[in-house]
PDB file of C-alpha atoms in Angstrom:
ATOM      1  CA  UNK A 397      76.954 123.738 132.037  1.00 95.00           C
ATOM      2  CA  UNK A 398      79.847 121.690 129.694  1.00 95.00           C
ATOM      3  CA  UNK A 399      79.769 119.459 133.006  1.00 96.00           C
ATOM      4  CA  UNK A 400      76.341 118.702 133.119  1.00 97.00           C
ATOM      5  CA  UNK A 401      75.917 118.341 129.987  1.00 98.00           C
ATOM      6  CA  UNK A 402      78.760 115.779 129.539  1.00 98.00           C
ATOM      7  CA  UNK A 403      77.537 114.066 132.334  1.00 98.00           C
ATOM      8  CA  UNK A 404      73.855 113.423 131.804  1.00 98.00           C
ATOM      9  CA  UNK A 405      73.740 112.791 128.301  1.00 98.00           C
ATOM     10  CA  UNK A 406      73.610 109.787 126.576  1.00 98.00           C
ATOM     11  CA  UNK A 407      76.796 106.658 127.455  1.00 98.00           C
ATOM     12  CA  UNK A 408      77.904 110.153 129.062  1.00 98.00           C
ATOM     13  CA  UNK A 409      80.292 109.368 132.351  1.00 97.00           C
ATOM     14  CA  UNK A 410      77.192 109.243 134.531  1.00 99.00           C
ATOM     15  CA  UNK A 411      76.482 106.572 132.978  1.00 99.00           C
ATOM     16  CA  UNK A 412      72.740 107.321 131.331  1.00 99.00           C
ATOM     17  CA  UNK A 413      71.801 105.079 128.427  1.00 98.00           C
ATOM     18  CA  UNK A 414      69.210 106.180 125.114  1.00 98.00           C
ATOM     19  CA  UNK A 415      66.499 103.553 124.450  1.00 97.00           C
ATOM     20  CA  UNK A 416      63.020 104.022 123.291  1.00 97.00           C
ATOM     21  CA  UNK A 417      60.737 104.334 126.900  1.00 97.00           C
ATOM     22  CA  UNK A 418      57.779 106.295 125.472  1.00 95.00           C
ATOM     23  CA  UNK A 419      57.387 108.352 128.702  1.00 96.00           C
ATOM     24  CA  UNK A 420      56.690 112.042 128.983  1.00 96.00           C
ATOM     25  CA  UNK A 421      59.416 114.716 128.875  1.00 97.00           C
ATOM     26  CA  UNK A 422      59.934 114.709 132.373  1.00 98.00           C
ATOM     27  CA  UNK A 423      62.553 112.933 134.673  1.00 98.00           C
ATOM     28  CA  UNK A 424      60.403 111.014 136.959  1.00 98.00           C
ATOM     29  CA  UNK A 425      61.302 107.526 135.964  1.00 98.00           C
ATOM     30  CA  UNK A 426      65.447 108.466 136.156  1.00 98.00           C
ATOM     31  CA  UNK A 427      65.105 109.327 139.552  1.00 98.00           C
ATOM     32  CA  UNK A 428      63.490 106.146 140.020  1.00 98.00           C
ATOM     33  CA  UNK A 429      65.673 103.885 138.657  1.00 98.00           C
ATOM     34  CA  UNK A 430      68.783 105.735 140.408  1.00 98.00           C
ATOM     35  CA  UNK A 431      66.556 105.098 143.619  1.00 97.00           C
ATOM     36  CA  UNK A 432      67.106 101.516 143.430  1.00 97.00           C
ATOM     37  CA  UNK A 433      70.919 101.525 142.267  1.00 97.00           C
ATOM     38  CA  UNK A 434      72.983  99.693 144.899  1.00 93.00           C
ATOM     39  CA  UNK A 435      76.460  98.940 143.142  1.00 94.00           C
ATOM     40  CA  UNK A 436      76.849 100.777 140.174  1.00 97.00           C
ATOM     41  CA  UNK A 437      79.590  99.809 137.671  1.00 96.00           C
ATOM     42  CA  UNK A 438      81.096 101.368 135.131  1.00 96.00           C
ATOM     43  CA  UNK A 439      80.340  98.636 132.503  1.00 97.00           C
ATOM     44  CA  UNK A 440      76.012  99.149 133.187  1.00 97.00           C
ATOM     45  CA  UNK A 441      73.609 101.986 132.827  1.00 98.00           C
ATOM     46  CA  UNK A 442      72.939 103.777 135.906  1.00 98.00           C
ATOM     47  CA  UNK A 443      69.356 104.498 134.146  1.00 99.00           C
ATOM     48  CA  UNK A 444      67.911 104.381 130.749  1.00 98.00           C
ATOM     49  CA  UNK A 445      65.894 107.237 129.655  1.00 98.00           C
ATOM     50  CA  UNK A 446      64.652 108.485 125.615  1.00 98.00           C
ATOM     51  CA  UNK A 447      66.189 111.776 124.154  1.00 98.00           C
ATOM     52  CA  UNK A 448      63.141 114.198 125.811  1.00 97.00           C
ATOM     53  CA  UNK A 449      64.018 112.725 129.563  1.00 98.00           C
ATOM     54  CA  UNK A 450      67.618 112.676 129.238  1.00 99.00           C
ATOM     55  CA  UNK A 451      67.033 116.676 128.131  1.00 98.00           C
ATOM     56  CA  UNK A 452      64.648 117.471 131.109  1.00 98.00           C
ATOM     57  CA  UNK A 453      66.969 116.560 133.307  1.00 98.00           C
ATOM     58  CA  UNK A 454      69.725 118.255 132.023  1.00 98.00           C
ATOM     59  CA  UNK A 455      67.187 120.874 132.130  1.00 98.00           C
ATOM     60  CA  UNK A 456      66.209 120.213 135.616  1.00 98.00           C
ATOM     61  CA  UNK A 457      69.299 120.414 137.095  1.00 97.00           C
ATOM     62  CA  UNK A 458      70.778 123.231 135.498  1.00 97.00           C
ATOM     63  CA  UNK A 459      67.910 124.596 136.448  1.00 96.00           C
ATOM     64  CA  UNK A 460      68.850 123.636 140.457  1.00 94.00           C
ATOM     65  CA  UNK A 461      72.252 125.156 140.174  1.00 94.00           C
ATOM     66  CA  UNK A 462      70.880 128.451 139.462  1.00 95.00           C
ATOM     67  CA  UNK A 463      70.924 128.800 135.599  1.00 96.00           C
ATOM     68  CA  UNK A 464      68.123 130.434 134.262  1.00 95.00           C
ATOM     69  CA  UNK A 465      66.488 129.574 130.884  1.00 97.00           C
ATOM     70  CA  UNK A 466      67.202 126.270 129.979  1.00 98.00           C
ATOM     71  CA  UNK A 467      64.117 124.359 128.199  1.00 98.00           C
ATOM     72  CA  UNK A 468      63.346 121.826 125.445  1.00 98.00           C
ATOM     73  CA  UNK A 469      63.474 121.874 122.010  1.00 98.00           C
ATOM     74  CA  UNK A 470      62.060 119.515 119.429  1.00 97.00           C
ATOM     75  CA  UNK A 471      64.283 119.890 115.501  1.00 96.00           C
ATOM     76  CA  UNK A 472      61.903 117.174 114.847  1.00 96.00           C
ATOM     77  CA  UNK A 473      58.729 116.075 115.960  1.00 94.00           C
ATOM     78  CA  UNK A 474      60.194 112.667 117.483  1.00 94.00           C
ATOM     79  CA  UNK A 475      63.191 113.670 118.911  1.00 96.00           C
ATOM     80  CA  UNK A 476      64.136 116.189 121.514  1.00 97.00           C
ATOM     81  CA  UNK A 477      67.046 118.352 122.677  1.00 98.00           C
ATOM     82  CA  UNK A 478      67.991 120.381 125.389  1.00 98.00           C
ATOM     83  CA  UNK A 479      68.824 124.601 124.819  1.00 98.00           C
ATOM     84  CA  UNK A 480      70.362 127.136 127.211  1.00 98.00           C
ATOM     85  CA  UNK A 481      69.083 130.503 126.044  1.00 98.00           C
ATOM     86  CA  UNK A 482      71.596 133.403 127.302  1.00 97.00           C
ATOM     87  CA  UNK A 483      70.459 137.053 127.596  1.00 94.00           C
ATOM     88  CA  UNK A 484      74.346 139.074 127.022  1.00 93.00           C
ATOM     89  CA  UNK A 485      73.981 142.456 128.507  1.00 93.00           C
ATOM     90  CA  UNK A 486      72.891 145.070 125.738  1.00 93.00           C
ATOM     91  CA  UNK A 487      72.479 141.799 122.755  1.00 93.00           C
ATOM     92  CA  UNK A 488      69.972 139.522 121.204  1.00 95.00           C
ATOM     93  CA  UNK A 489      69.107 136.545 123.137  1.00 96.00           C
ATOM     94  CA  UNK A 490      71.225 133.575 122.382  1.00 97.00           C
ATOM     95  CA  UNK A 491      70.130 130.271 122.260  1.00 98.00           C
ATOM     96  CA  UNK A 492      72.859 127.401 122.477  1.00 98.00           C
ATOM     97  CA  UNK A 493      71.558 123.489 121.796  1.00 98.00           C
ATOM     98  CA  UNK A 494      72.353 121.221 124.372  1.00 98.00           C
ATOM     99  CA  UNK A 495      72.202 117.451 122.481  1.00 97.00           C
ATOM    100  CA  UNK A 496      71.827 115.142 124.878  1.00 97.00           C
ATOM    101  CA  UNK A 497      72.192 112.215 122.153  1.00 97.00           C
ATOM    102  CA  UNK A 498      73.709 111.772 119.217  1.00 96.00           C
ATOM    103  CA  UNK A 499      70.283 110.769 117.382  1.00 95.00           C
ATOM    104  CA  UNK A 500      71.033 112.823 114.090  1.00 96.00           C
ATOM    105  CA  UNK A 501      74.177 114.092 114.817  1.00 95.00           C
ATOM    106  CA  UNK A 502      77.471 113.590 113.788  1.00 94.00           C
ATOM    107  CA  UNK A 503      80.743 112.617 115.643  1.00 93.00           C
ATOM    108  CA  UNK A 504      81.757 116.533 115.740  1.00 92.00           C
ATOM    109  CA  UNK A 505      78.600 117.465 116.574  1.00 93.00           C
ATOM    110  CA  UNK A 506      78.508 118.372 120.583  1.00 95.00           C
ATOM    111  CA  UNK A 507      78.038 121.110 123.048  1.00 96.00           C
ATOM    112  CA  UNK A 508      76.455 123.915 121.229  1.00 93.00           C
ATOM    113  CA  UNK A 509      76.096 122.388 117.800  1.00 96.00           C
ATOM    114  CA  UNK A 510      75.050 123.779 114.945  1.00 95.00           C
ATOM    115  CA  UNK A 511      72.758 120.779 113.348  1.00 96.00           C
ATOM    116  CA  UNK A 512      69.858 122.153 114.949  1.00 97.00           C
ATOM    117  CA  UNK A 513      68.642 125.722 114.469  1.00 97.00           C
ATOM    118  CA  UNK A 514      67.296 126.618 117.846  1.00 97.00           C
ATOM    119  CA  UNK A 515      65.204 129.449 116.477  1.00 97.00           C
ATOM    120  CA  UNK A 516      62.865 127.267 114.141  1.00 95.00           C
ATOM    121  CA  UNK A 517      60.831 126.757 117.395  1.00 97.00           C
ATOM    122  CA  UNK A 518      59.117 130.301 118.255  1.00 96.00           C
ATOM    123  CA  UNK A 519      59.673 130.067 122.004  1.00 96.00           C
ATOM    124  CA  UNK A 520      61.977 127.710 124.435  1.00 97.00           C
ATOM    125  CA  UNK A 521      60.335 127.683 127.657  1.00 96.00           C
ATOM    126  CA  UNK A 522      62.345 127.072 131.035  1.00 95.00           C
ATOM    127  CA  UNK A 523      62.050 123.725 132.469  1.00 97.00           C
ATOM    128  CA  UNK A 524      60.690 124.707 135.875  1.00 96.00           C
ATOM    129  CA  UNK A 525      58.871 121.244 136.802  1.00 96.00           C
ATOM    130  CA  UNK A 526      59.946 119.778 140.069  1.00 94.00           C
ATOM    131  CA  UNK A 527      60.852 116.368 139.815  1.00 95.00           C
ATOM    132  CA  UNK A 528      62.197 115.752 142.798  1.00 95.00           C
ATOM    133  CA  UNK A 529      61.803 117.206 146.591  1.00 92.00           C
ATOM    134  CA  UNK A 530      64.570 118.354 147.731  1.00 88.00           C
ATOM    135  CA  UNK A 531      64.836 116.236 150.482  1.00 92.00           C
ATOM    136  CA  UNK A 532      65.711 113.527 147.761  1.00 94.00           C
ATOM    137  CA  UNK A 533      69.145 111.384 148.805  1.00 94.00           C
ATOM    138  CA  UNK A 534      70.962 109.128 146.468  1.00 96.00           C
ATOM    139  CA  UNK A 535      72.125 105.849 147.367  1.00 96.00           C
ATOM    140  CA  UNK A 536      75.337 106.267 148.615  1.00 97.00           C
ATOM    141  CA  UNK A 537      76.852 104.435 146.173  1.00 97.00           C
ATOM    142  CA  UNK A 538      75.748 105.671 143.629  1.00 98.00           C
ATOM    143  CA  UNK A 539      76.470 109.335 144.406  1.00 97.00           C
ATOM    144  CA  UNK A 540      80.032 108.118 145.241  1.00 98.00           C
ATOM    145  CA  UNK A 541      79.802 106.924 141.698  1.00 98.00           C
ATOM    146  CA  UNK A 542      79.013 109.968 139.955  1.00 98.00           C
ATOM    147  CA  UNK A 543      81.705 111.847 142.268  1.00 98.00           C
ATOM    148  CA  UNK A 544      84.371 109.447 141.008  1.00 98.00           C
ATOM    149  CA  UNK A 545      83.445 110.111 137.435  1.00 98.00           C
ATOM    150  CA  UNK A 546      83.406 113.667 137.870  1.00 98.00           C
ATOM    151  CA  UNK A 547      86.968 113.569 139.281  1.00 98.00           C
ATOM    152  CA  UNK A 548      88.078 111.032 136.335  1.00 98.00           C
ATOM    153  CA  UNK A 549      86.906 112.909 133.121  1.00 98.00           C
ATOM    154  CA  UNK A 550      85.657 116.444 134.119  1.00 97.00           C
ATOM    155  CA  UNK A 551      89.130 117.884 133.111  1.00 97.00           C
ATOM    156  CA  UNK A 552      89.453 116.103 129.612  1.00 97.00           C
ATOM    157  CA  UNK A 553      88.482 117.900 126.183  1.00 97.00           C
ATOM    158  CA  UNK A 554      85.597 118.000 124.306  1.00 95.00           C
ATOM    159  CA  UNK A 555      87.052 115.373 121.389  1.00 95.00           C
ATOM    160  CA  UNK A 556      88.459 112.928 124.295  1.00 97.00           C
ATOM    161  CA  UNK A 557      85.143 112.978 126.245  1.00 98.00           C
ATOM    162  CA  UNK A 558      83.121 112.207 122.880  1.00 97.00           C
ATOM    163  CA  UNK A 559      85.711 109.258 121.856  1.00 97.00           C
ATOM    164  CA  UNK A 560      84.801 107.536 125.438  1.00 98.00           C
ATOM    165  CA  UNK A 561      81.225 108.462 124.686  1.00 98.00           C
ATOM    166  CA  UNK A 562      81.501 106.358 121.547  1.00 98.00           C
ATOM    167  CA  UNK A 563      82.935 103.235 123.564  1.00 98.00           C
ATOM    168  CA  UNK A 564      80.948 103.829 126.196  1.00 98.00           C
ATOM    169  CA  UNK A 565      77.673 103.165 124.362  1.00 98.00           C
ATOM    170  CA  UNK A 566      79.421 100.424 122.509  1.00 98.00           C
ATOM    171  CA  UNK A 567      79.499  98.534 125.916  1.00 97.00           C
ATOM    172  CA  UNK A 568      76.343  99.676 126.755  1.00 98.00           C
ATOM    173  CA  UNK A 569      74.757  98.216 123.552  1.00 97.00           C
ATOM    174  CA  UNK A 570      77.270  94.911 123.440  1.00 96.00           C
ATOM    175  CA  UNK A 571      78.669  95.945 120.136  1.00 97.00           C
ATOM    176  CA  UNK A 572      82.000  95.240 121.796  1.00 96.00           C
ATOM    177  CA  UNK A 573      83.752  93.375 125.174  1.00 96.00           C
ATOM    178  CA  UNK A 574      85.139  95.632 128.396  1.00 97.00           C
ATOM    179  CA  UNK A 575      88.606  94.446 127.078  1.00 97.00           C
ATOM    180  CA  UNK A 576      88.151  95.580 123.524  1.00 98.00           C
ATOM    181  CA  UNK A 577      87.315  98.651 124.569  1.00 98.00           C
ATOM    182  CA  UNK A 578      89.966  98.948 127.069  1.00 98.00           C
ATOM    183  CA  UNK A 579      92.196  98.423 124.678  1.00 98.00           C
ATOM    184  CA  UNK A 580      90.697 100.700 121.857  1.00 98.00           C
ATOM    185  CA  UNK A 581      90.715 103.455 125.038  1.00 98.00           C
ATOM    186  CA  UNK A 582      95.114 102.596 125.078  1.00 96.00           C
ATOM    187  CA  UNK A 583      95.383 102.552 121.609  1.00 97.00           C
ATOM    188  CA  UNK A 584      93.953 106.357 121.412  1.00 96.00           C
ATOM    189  CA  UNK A 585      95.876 107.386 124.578  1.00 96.00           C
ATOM    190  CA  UNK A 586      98.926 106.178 122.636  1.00 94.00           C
ATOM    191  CA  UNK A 587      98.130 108.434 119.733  1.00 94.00           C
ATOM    192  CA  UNK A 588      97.905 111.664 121.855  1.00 91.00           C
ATOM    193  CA  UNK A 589     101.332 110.801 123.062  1.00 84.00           C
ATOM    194  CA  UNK A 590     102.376 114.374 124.654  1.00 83.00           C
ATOM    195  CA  UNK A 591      98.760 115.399 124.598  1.00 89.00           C
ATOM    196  CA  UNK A 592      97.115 117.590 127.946  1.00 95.00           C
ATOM    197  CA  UNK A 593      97.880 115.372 131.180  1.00 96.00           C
ATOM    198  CA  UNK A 594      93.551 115.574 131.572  1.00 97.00           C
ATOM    199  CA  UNK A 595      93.253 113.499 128.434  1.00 97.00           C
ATOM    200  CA  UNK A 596      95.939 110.755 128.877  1.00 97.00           C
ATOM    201  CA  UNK A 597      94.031 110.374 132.578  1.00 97.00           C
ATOM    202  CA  UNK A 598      90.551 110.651 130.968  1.00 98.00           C
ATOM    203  CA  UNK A 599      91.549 107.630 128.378  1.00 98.00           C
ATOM    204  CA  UNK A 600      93.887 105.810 131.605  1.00 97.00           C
ATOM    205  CA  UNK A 601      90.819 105.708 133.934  1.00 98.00           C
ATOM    206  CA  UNK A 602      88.495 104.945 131.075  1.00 98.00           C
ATOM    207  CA  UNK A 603      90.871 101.541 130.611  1.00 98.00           C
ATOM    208  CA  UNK A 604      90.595 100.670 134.229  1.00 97.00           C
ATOM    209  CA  UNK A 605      87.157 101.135 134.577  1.00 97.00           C
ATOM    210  CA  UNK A 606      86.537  98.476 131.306  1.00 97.00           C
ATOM    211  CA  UNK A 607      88.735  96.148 133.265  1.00 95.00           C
ATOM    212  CA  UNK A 608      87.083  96.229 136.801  1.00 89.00           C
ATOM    213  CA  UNK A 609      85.041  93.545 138.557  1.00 74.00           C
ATOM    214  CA  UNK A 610      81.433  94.527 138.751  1.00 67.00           C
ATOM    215  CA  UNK A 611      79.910  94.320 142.949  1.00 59.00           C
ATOM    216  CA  UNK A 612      78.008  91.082 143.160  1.00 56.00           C
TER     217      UNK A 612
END
């Protein structure tokens, strides 16, 4: 679920960019655009989506691995998160809050925050919509992609994974170069210094991916 989750959402290492699309919460027009991807890079959105899309289809496929009762929520009436609501064995339902942007959130705010109270919406419903067949193939290269980018920051921590998130969406937005980010990426990995081997990787491939050549 932590993988999904810091995969699809938002300058997460899939790739997936926030902007304003006005479509319904549903992830039709993702799987569209990752239809047409031919060379993705890591400097470019694989897909742009708005907060209730990026949530469905965390939704969606949690939902295709097997995991039961994951819907959305709405804290507010224009924005929308995703939440994972666990039945324990012999305990009260509990409902954990997916965010699959930062819209309202804080830097420390992630997996499971506590910003939002899930419970201020009476029931979450599971996402059961099929959005795509499964006879559905990605573009080879762009499910090599998302392989590669599993492999490169799957193993890194929760505070490294949200600092590339940060310069992620920086490049995605053109608040900043490839290279200053790069270098903003070495800069932290030389602050960890003897910090877990997953994290000095996480920030090392995160530098070489700012510095590669985009496909023509």
């Amino acid at each position: 679920m932590r993988l999904l989750y810091e995969a699809t959402r938002d300058a997460g290492f899939w790739n997936l960019h926030w902007t304003i699309t006005n479509q319904p919460p549903n992830t039709d027009k993702i799987w569209q655009q990752w239809r047409g991807v031919r060379n993705p890079s890591s400097l470019t959105p694989t897909a742009s989506a708005e907060c209730d899309e990026l949530s469905a289809l965390y939704a969606f496929l949690a939902g295709r691995t097997g995991v039961k009762g994951v819907g959305l929520f709405w804290p507010f009436p224009n924005h929308t998160v995703a939440v994972w609501v666990v039945h324990p064995p012999g305990s009260a339902a509990v409902r954990v809050v997916v965010p699959t942007s930062q819209i309202f959130l804080d830097v420390t705010d992630s997996f499971d925050t506590r910003k939002f109270n899930p419970w201020h919406q009476r029931s979450i419903y599971a996402y059961t919509r099929q959005d795509v067949p499964d006879s559905f193939e990605f573009p080879k290269q762009l499910f090599d992609f998302f392989l590669s980018q599993v492999d490169k920051y799957a193993g890194a921590s929760d505070s490294t994974l949200q600092q590339l998130r940060y310069l992620r969406e920086g490049i995605f937005l053109k608040y900043w170069t490839p290279e200053t980010a790069a270098q903003d990426a070495l800069r932290r990995r030389g602050d960890l210094r003897s910090g877990p081997a997953e994290d000095l990787a996480a920030f090392e491939s995160f530098t070489e991916d700012m510095r590669s050549k985009p496909l023509p």
